[in-house]
Amino acid sequence: MDKAFNVAISAISDISFLPKASEFRDDKLPDFFQEKIPEKMQNDKKVLDGKKLEDSWFKPVKADFFISHKYKDSDKAKRLGAYLQSKGKTVFIDSCIWGSVYRLQKILDDGYCQNDDKKTYAYNKVMKSTSYTHMLLTNALLKTLENCENFIFLNTENSINAENIIKDTSETNSPWIYFEINVANALLKEKFKMRQFSESKENCDVFPEMAFEADLKNFSKVNIKKLLDFLNIPIQKERNQNEAGVEHNL
């Protein structure tokens, strides 16, 4: 990740010049991939296939821009995304590509966590399915953030509520926004460290060169022709003449 931007949007006039949200070109994963939870055999028993589950719900994406936003600001994110797309940029907006983590949670709970009465759920099972579901999404977000060049946070009264804005603080009630911003900060710090390392390598170029004595007194001093004669390698006269002609013309 190269850059991160804190984009404040306080009024609709701030985005009046942007295209309509419907103009955003999404690439949502097809729902039919998500209807059946993939399983596989492991140690003679059925287990959930985490790789296939991630690929069908939260397949990591590579893009020029990652737009972090509150769900209520989806239209604003799409409008900004549509504008960036019109400039030839690729844009990641999770709700436009991935399935809903809450829908996946419900499918897992209905399929694996119901009690015998089919009306209630086993608490321990629900906790386990919740951890699996959120770990899949967290991992996919991490991979996607690593793959995106730029990070945009839409700073609105939905993501940073009005009371916090007045207090000049940046608290958010969204754990996902909290996670995305923290990862973006970590990636920026890593980029900064890499840049410092690169600059330090460049600074090494000004270090004075060292002279080493190359002992050549036991070597036979020859030119290329003598070398080829000594090695009994015939010289292609025609080729030499052609090359000489070219050099003469030059």
PDB file of N, CA and C in Angstrom, residues 38-101:
ATOM      1  N   PRO A  38     -19.214 -25.928   1.187  1.00  0.00           N
ATOM      2  CA  PRO A  38     -18.312 -27.007   0.758  1.00  0.00           C
ATOM      3  C   PRO A  38     -17.742 -27.790   1.937  1.00  0.00           C
ATOM      4  N   GLU A  39     -17.703 -29.098   1.773  1.00  0.00           N
ATOM      5  CA  GLU A  39     -17.127 -29.973   2.780  1.00  0.00           C
ATOM      6  C   GLU A  39     -16.067 -30.862   2.141  1.00  0.00           C
ATOM      7  N   LYS A  40     -15.212 -31.426   2.957  1.00  0.00           N
ATOM      8  CA  LYS A  40     -14.239 -32.401   2.479  1.00  0.00           C
ATOM      9  C   LYS A  40     -13.918 -33.368   3.606  1.00  0.00           C
ATOM     10  N   MET A  41     -13.283 -34.482   3.263  1.00  0.00           N
ATOM     11  CA  MET A  41     -12.930 -35.482   4.264  1.00  0.00           C
ATOM     12  C   MET A  41     -11.546 -35.191   4.843  1.00  0.00           C
ATOM     13  N   GLN A  42     -11.446 -35.295   6.149  1.00  0.00           N
ATOM     14  CA  GLN A  42     -10.170 -35.107   6.835  1.00  0.00           C
ATOM     15  C   GLN A  42     -10.150 -36.053   8.041  1.00  0.00           C
ATOM     16  N   ASN A  43      -9.155 -36.959   8.054  1.00  0.00           N
ATOM     17  CA  ASN A  43      -9.066 -37.950   9.130  1.00  0.00           C
ATOM     18  C   ASN A  43     -10.369 -38.737   9.270  1.00  0.00           C
ATOM     19  N   ASP A  44     -10.922 -39.140   8.112  1.00  0.00           N
ATOM     20  CA  ASP A  44     -12.125 -39.977   8.056  1.00  0.00           C
ATOM     21  C   ASP A  44     -13.378 -39.296   8.597  1.00  0.00           C
ATOM     22  N   LYS A  45     -13.401 -37.973   8.584  1.00  0.00           N
ATOM     23  CA  LYS A  45     -14.625 -37.283   8.979  1.00  0.00           C
ATOM     24  C   LYS A  45     -14.802 -36.024   8.127  1.00  0.00           C
ATOM     25  N   LYS A  46     -16.045 -35.592   8.015  1.00  0.00           N
ATOM     26  CA  LYS A  46     -16.348 -34.413   7.210  1.00  0.00           C
ATOM     27  C   LYS A  46     -15.967 -33.135   7.955  1.00  0.00           C
ATOM     28  N   VAL A  47     -15.313 -32.234   7.230  1.00  0.00           N
ATOM     29  CA  VAL A  47     -14.994 -30.919   7.773  1.00  0.00           C
ATOM     30  C   VAL A  47     -15.369 -29.871   6.733  1.00  0.00           C
ATOM     31  N   LEU A  48     -15.537 -28.639   7.160  1.00  0.00           N
ATOM     32  CA  LEU A  48     -15.823 -27.542   6.228  1.00  0.00           C
ATOM     33  C   LEU A  48     -14.546 -27.199   5.478  1.00  0.00           C
ATOM     34  N   ASP A  49     -14.679 -26.958   4.187  1.00  0.00           N
ATOM     35  CA  ASP A  49     -13.534 -26.603   3.349  1.00  0.00           C
ATOM     36  C   ASP A  49     -13.352 -25.085   3.384  1.00  0.00           C
ATOM     37  N   GLY A  50     -12.452 -24.616   4.242  1.00  0.00           N
ATOM     38  CA  GLY A  50     -12.257 -23.179   4.433  1.00  0.00           C
ATOM     39  C   GLY A  50     -11.796 -22.454   3.184  1.00  0.00           C
ATOM     40  N   LYS A  51     -10.921 -23.082   2.389  1.00  0.00           N
ATOM     41  CA  LYS A  51     -10.395 -22.432   1.169  1.00  0.00           C
ATOM     42  C   LYS A  51     -11.518 -22.192   0.173  1.00  0.00           C
ATOM     43  N   LYS A  52     -12.331 -23.225  -0.070  1.00  0.00           N
ATOM     44  CA  LYS A  52     -13.442 -23.070  -1.018  1.00  0.00           C
ATOM     45  C   LYS A  52     -14.484 -22.102  -0.482  1.00  0.00           C
ATOM     46  N   LEU A  53     -14.676 -22.115   0.831  1.00  0.00           N
ATOM     47  CA  LEU A  53     -15.644 -21.202   1.438  1.00  0.00           C
ATOM     48  C   LEU A  53     -15.196 -19.756   1.277  1.00  0.00           C
ATOM     49  N   GLU A  54     -13.914 -19.504   1.487  1.00  0.00           N
ATOM     50  CA  GLU A  54     -13.387 -18.146   1.313  1.00  0.00           C
ATOM     51  C   GLU A  54     -13.484 -17.702  -0.143  1.00  0.00           C
ATOM     52  N   ASP A  55     -13.135 -18.604  -1.069  1.00  0.00           N
ATOM     53  CA  ASP A  55     -13.161 -18.249  -2.485  1.00  0.00           C
ATOM     54  C   ASP A  55     -14.572 -17.974  -2.985  1.00  0.00           C
ATOM     55  N   SER A  56     -15.560 -18.648  -2.410  1.00  0.00           N
ATOM     56  CA  SER A  56     -16.933 -18.465  -2.881  1.00  0.00           C
ATOM     57  C   SER A  56     -17.643 -17.289  -2.219  1.00  0.00           C
ATOM     58  N   TRP A  57     -17.112 -16.838  -1.083  1.00  0.00           N
ATOM     59  CA  TRP A  57     -17.749 -15.723  -0.378  1.00  0.00           C
ATOM     60  C   TRP A  57     -16.887 -14.464  -0.329  1.00  0.00           C
ATOM     61  N   PHE A  58     -15.607 -14.632  -0.066  1.00  0.00           N
ATOM     62  CA  PHE A  58     -14.736 -13.465   0.159  1.00  0.00           C
ATOM     63  C   PHE A  58     -13.419 -13.615  -0.599  1.00  0.00           C
ATOM     64  N   LYS A  59     -13.473 -13.894  -1.870  1.00  0.00           N
ATOM     65  CA  LYS A  59     -12.246 -14.092  -2.643  1.00  0.00           C
ATOM     66  C   LYS A  59     -11.416 -12.811  -2.647  1.00  0.00           C
ATOM     67  N   PRO A  60     -10.143 -12.854  -2.205  1.00  0.00           N
ATOM     68  CA  PRO A  60      -9.301 -11.656  -2.174  1.00  0.00           C
ATOM     69  C   PRO A  60      -9.177 -11.003  -3.546  1.00  0.00           C
ATOM     70  N   VAL A  61      -9.064  -9.693  -3.552  1.00  0.00           N
ATOM     71  CA  VAL A  61      -9.077  -8.896  -4.781  1.00  0.00           C
ATOM     72  C   VAL A  61      -7.848  -7.991  -4.823  1.00  0.00           C
ATOM     73  N   LYS A  62      -7.378  -7.716  -6.023  1.00  0.00           N
ATOM     74  CA  LYS A  62      -6.302  -6.747  -6.223  1.00  0.00           C
ATOM     75  C   LYS A  62      -6.885  -5.535  -6.936  1.00  0.00           C
ATOM     76  N   ALA A  63      -6.627  -4.332  -6.409  1.00  0.00           N
ATOM     77  CA  ALA A  63      -7.212  -3.126  -6.996  1.00  0.00           C
ATOM     78  C   ALA A  63      -6.324  -1.916  -6.736  1.00  0.00           C
ATOM     79  N   ASP A  64      -6.609  -0.849  -7.480  1.00  0.00           N
ATOM     80  CA  ASP A  64      -5.888   0.413  -7.270  1.00  0.00           C
ATOM     81  C   ASP A  64      -6.339   1.093  -5.978  1.00  0.00           C
ATOM     82  N   PHE A  65      -7.646   0.966  -5.661  1.00  0.00           N
ATOM     83  CA  PHE A  65      -8.198   1.656  -4.497  1.00  0.00           C
ATOM     84  C   PHE A  65      -9.074   0.726  -3.666  1.00  0.00           C
ATOM     85  N   PHE A  66      -8.889   0.781  -2.356  1.00  0.00           N
ATOM     86  CA  PHE A  66      -9.740   0.109  -1.380  1.00  0.00           C
ATOM     87  C   PHE A  66     -10.549   1.201  -0.686  1.00  0.00           C
ATOM     88  N   ILE A  67     -11.881   1.147  -0.790  1.00  0.00           N
ATOM     89  CA  ILE A  67     -12.712   2.166  -0.148  1.00  0.00           C
ATOM     90  C   ILE A  67     -13.335   1.585   1.114  1.00  0.00           C
ATOM     91  N   SER A  68     -12.913   2.109   2.258  1.00  0.00           N
ATOM     92  CA  SER A  68     -13.435   1.691   3.557  1.00  0.00           C
ATOM     93  C   SER A  68     -14.585   2.622   3.934  1.00  0.00           C
ATOM     94  N   HIS A  69     -15.735   2.036   4.292  1.00  0.00           N
ATOM     95  CA  HIS A  69     -16.916   2.863   4.538  1.00  0.00           C
ATOM     96  C   HIS A  69     -17.899   2.125   5.437  1.00  0.00           C
ATOM     97  N   LYS A  70     -18.798   2.853   6.018  1.00  0.00           N
ATOM     98  CA  LYS A  70     -19.908   2.262   6.769  1.00  0.00           C
ATOM     99  C   LYS A  70     -20.974   1.832   5.761  1.00  0.00           C
ATOM    100  N   TYR A  71     -21.708   0.785   6.096  1.00  0.00           N
ATOM    101  CA  TYR A  71     -22.699   0.252   5.160  1.00  0.00           C
ATOM    102  C   TYR A  71     -23.695   1.330   4.733  1.00  0.00           C
ATOM    103  N   LYS A  72     -24.049   2.243   5.645  1.00  0.00           N
ATOM    104  CA  LYS A  72     -25.002   3.310   5.310  1.00  0.00           C
ATOM    105  C   LYS A  72     -24.443   4.262   4.255  1.00  0.00           C
ATOM    106  N   ASP A  73     -23.138   4.227   4.053  1.00  0.00           N
ATOM    107  CA  ASP A  73     -22.508   5.115   3.068  1.00  0.00           C
ATOM    108  C   ASP A  73     -22.179   4.372   1.768  1.00  0.00           C
ATOM    109  N   SER A  74     -22.840   3.261   1.523  1.00  0.00           N
ATOM    110  CA  SER A  74     -22.543   2.462   0.328  1.00  0.00           C
ATOM    111  C   SER A  74     -22.719   3.256  -0.950  1.00  0.00           C
ATOM    112  N   ASP A  75     -23.786   4.060  -1.026  1.00  0.00           N
ATOM    113  CA  ASP A  75     -24.012   4.852  -2.235  1.00  0.00           C
ATOM    114  C   ASP A  75     -22.895   5.861  -2.465  1.00  0.00           C
ATOM    115  N   LYS A  76     -22.423   6.481  -1.382  1.00  0.00           N
ATOM    116  CA  LYS A  76     -21.318   7.437  -1.508  1.00  0.00           C
ATOM    117  C   LYS A  76     -20.060   6.722  -2.001  1.00  0.00           C
ATOM    118  N   ALA A  77     -19.807   5.536  -1.456  1.00  0.00           N
ATOM    119  CA  ALA A  77     -18.639   4.769  -1.876  1.00  0.00           C
ATOM    120  C   ALA A  77     -18.732   4.387  -3.348  1.00  0.00           C
ATOM    121  N   LYS A  78     -19.923   3.990  -3.786  1.00  0.00           N
ATOM    122  CA  LYS A  78     -20.111   3.607  -5.183  1.00  0.00           C
ATOM    123  C   LYS A  78     -19.947   4.801  -6.120  1.00  0.00           C
ATOM    124  N   ARG A  79     -20.418   5.960  -5.702  1.00  0.00           N
ATOM    125  CA  ARG A  79     -20.291   7.155  -6.535  1.00  0.00           C
ATOM    126  C   ARG A  79     -18.821   7.537  -6.718  1.00  0.00           C
ATOM    127  N   LEU A  80     -18.073   7.490  -5.619  1.00  0.00           N
ATOM    128  CA  LEU A  80     -16.638   7.764  -5.711  1.00  0.00           C
ATOM    129  C   LEU A  80     -15.954   6.681  -6.535  1.00  0.00           C
ATOM    130  N   GLY A  81     -16.359   5.433  -6.321  1.00  0.00           N
ATOM    131  CA  GLY A  81     -15.788   4.329  -7.075  1.00  0.00           C
ATOM    132  C   GLY A  81     -16.055   4.451  -8.564  1.00  0.00           C
ATOM    133  N   ALA A  82     -17.266   4.860  -8.920  1.00  0.00           N
ATOM    134  CA  ALA A  82     -17.622   5.027 -10.333  1.00  0.00           C
ATOM    135  C   ALA A  82     -16.762   6.098 -10.990  1.00  0.00           C
ATOM    136  N   TYR A  83     -16.499   7.174 -10.234  1.00  0.00           N
ATOM    137  CA  TYR A  83     -15.653   8.242 -10.777  1.00  0.00           C
ATOM    138  C   TYR A  83     -14.228   7.745 -10.998  1.00  0.00           C
ATOM    139  N   LEU A  84     -13.687   7.010 -10.040  1.00  0.00           N
ATOM    140  CA  LEU A  84     -12.332   6.471 -10.189  1.00  0.00           C
ATOM    141  C   LEU A  84     -12.266   5.478 -11.346  1.00  0.00           C
ATOM    142  N   GLN A  85     -13.320   4.678 -11.511  1.00  0.00           N
ATOM    143  CA  GLN A  85     -13.375   3.744 -12.640  1.00  0.00           C
ATOM    144  C   GLN A  85     -13.376   4.495 -13.968  1.00  0.00           C
ATOM    145  N   SER A  86     -14.055   5.630 -14.016  1.00  0.00           N
ATOM    146  CA  SER A  86     -14.092   6.417 -15.258  1.00  0.00           C
ATOM    147  C   SER A  86     -12.719   6.957 -15.625  1.00  0.00           C
ATOM    148  N   LYS A  87     -11.809   6.979 -14.664  1.00  0.00           N
ATOM    149  CA  LYS A  87     -10.432   7.419 -14.887  1.00  0.00           C
ATOM    150  C   LYS A  87      -9.489   6.238 -15.106  1.00  0.00           C
ATOM    151  N   GLY A  88     -10.085   5.056 -15.315  1.00  0.00           N
ATOM    152  CA  GLY A  88      -9.276   3.879 -15.616  1.00  0.00           C
ATOM    153  C   GLY A  88      -8.729   3.148 -14.406  1.00  0.00           C
ATOM    154  N   LYS A  89      -9.249   3.456 -13.206  1.00  0.00           N
ATOM    155  CA  LYS A  89      -8.759   2.818 -11.987  1.00  0.00           C
ATOM    156  C   LYS A  89      -9.658   1.648 -11.596  1.00  0.00           C
ATOM    157  N   THR A  90      -9.064   0.671 -10.912  1.00  0.00           N
ATOM    158  CA  THR A  90      -9.842  -0.428 -10.364  1.00  0.00           C
ATOM    159  C   THR A  90     -10.133  -0.145  -8.900  1.00  0.00           C
ATOM    160  N   VAL A  91     -11.353  -0.510  -8.466  1.00  0.00           N
ATOM    161  CA  VAL A  91     -11.826  -0.120  -7.138  1.00  0.00           C
ATOM    162  C   VAL A  91     -12.431  -1.326  -6.423  1.00  0.00           C
ATOM    163  N   PHE A  92     -12.086  -1.485  -5.152  1.00  0.00           N
ATOM    164  CA  PHE A  92     -12.672  -2.536  -4.327  1.00  0.00           C
ATOM    165  C   PHE A  92     -13.633  -1.928  -3.314  1.00  0.00           C
ATOM    166  N   ILE A  93     -14.887  -2.369  -3.373  1.00  0.00           N
ATOM    167  CA  ILE A  93     -15.901  -2.050  -2.371  1.00  0.00           C
ATOM    168  C   ILE A  93     -16.502  -3.383  -1.957  1.00  0.00           C
ATOM    169  N   ASP A  94     -16.320  -3.777  -0.715  1.00  0.00           N
ATOM    170  CA  ASP A  94     -16.633  -5.152  -0.305  1.00  0.00           C
ATOM    171  C   ASP A  94     -18.063  -5.584  -0.624  1.00  0.00           C
ATOM    172  N   SER A  95     -19.040  -4.732  -0.356  1.00  0.00           N
ATOM    173  CA  SER A  95     -20.442  -5.119  -0.560  1.00  0.00           C
ATOM    174  C   SER A  95     -20.793  -5.289  -2.032  1.00  0.00           C
ATOM    175  N   CYS A  96     -19.947  -4.756  -2.917  1.00  0.00           N
ATOM    176  CA  CYS A  96     -20.197  -4.863  -4.349  1.00  0.00           C
ATOM    177  C   CYS A  96     -19.558  -6.103  -4.957  1.00  0.00           C
ATOM    178  N   ILE A  97     -18.774  -6.811  -4.177  1.00  0.00           N
ATOM    179  CA  ILE A  97     -18.047  -7.974  -4.695  1.00  0.00           C
ATOM    180  C   ILE A  97     -18.324  -9.215  -3.853  1.00  0.00           C
ATOM    181  N   TRP A  98     -18.228  -9.067  -2.547  1.00  0.00           N
ATOM    182  CA  TRP A  98     -18.344 -10.218  -1.659  1.00  0.00           C
ATOM    183  C   TRP A  98     -19.779 -10.455  -1.208  1.00  0.00           C
ATOM    184  N   GLY A  99     -20.014 -11.670  -0.702  1.00  0.00           N
ATOM    185  CA  GLY A  99     -21.284 -11.975  -0.072  1.00  0.00           C
ATOM    186  C   GLY A  99     -21.331 -11.367   1.321  1.00  0.00           C
ATOM    187  N   SER A 100     -22.507 -11.442   1.952  1.00  0.00           N
ATOM    188  CA  SER A 100     -22.683 -10.875   3.287  1.00  0.00           C
ATOM    189  C   SER A 100     -22.202 -11.846   4.349  1.00  0.00           C
ATOM    190  N   VAL A 101     -21.372 -11.359   5.256  1.00  0.00           N
ATOM    191  CA  VAL A 101     -20.871 -12.199   6.335  1.00  0.00           C
ATOM    192  C   VAL A 101     -22.016 -12.663   7.231  1.00  0.00           C
TER     193      VAL A 101
END
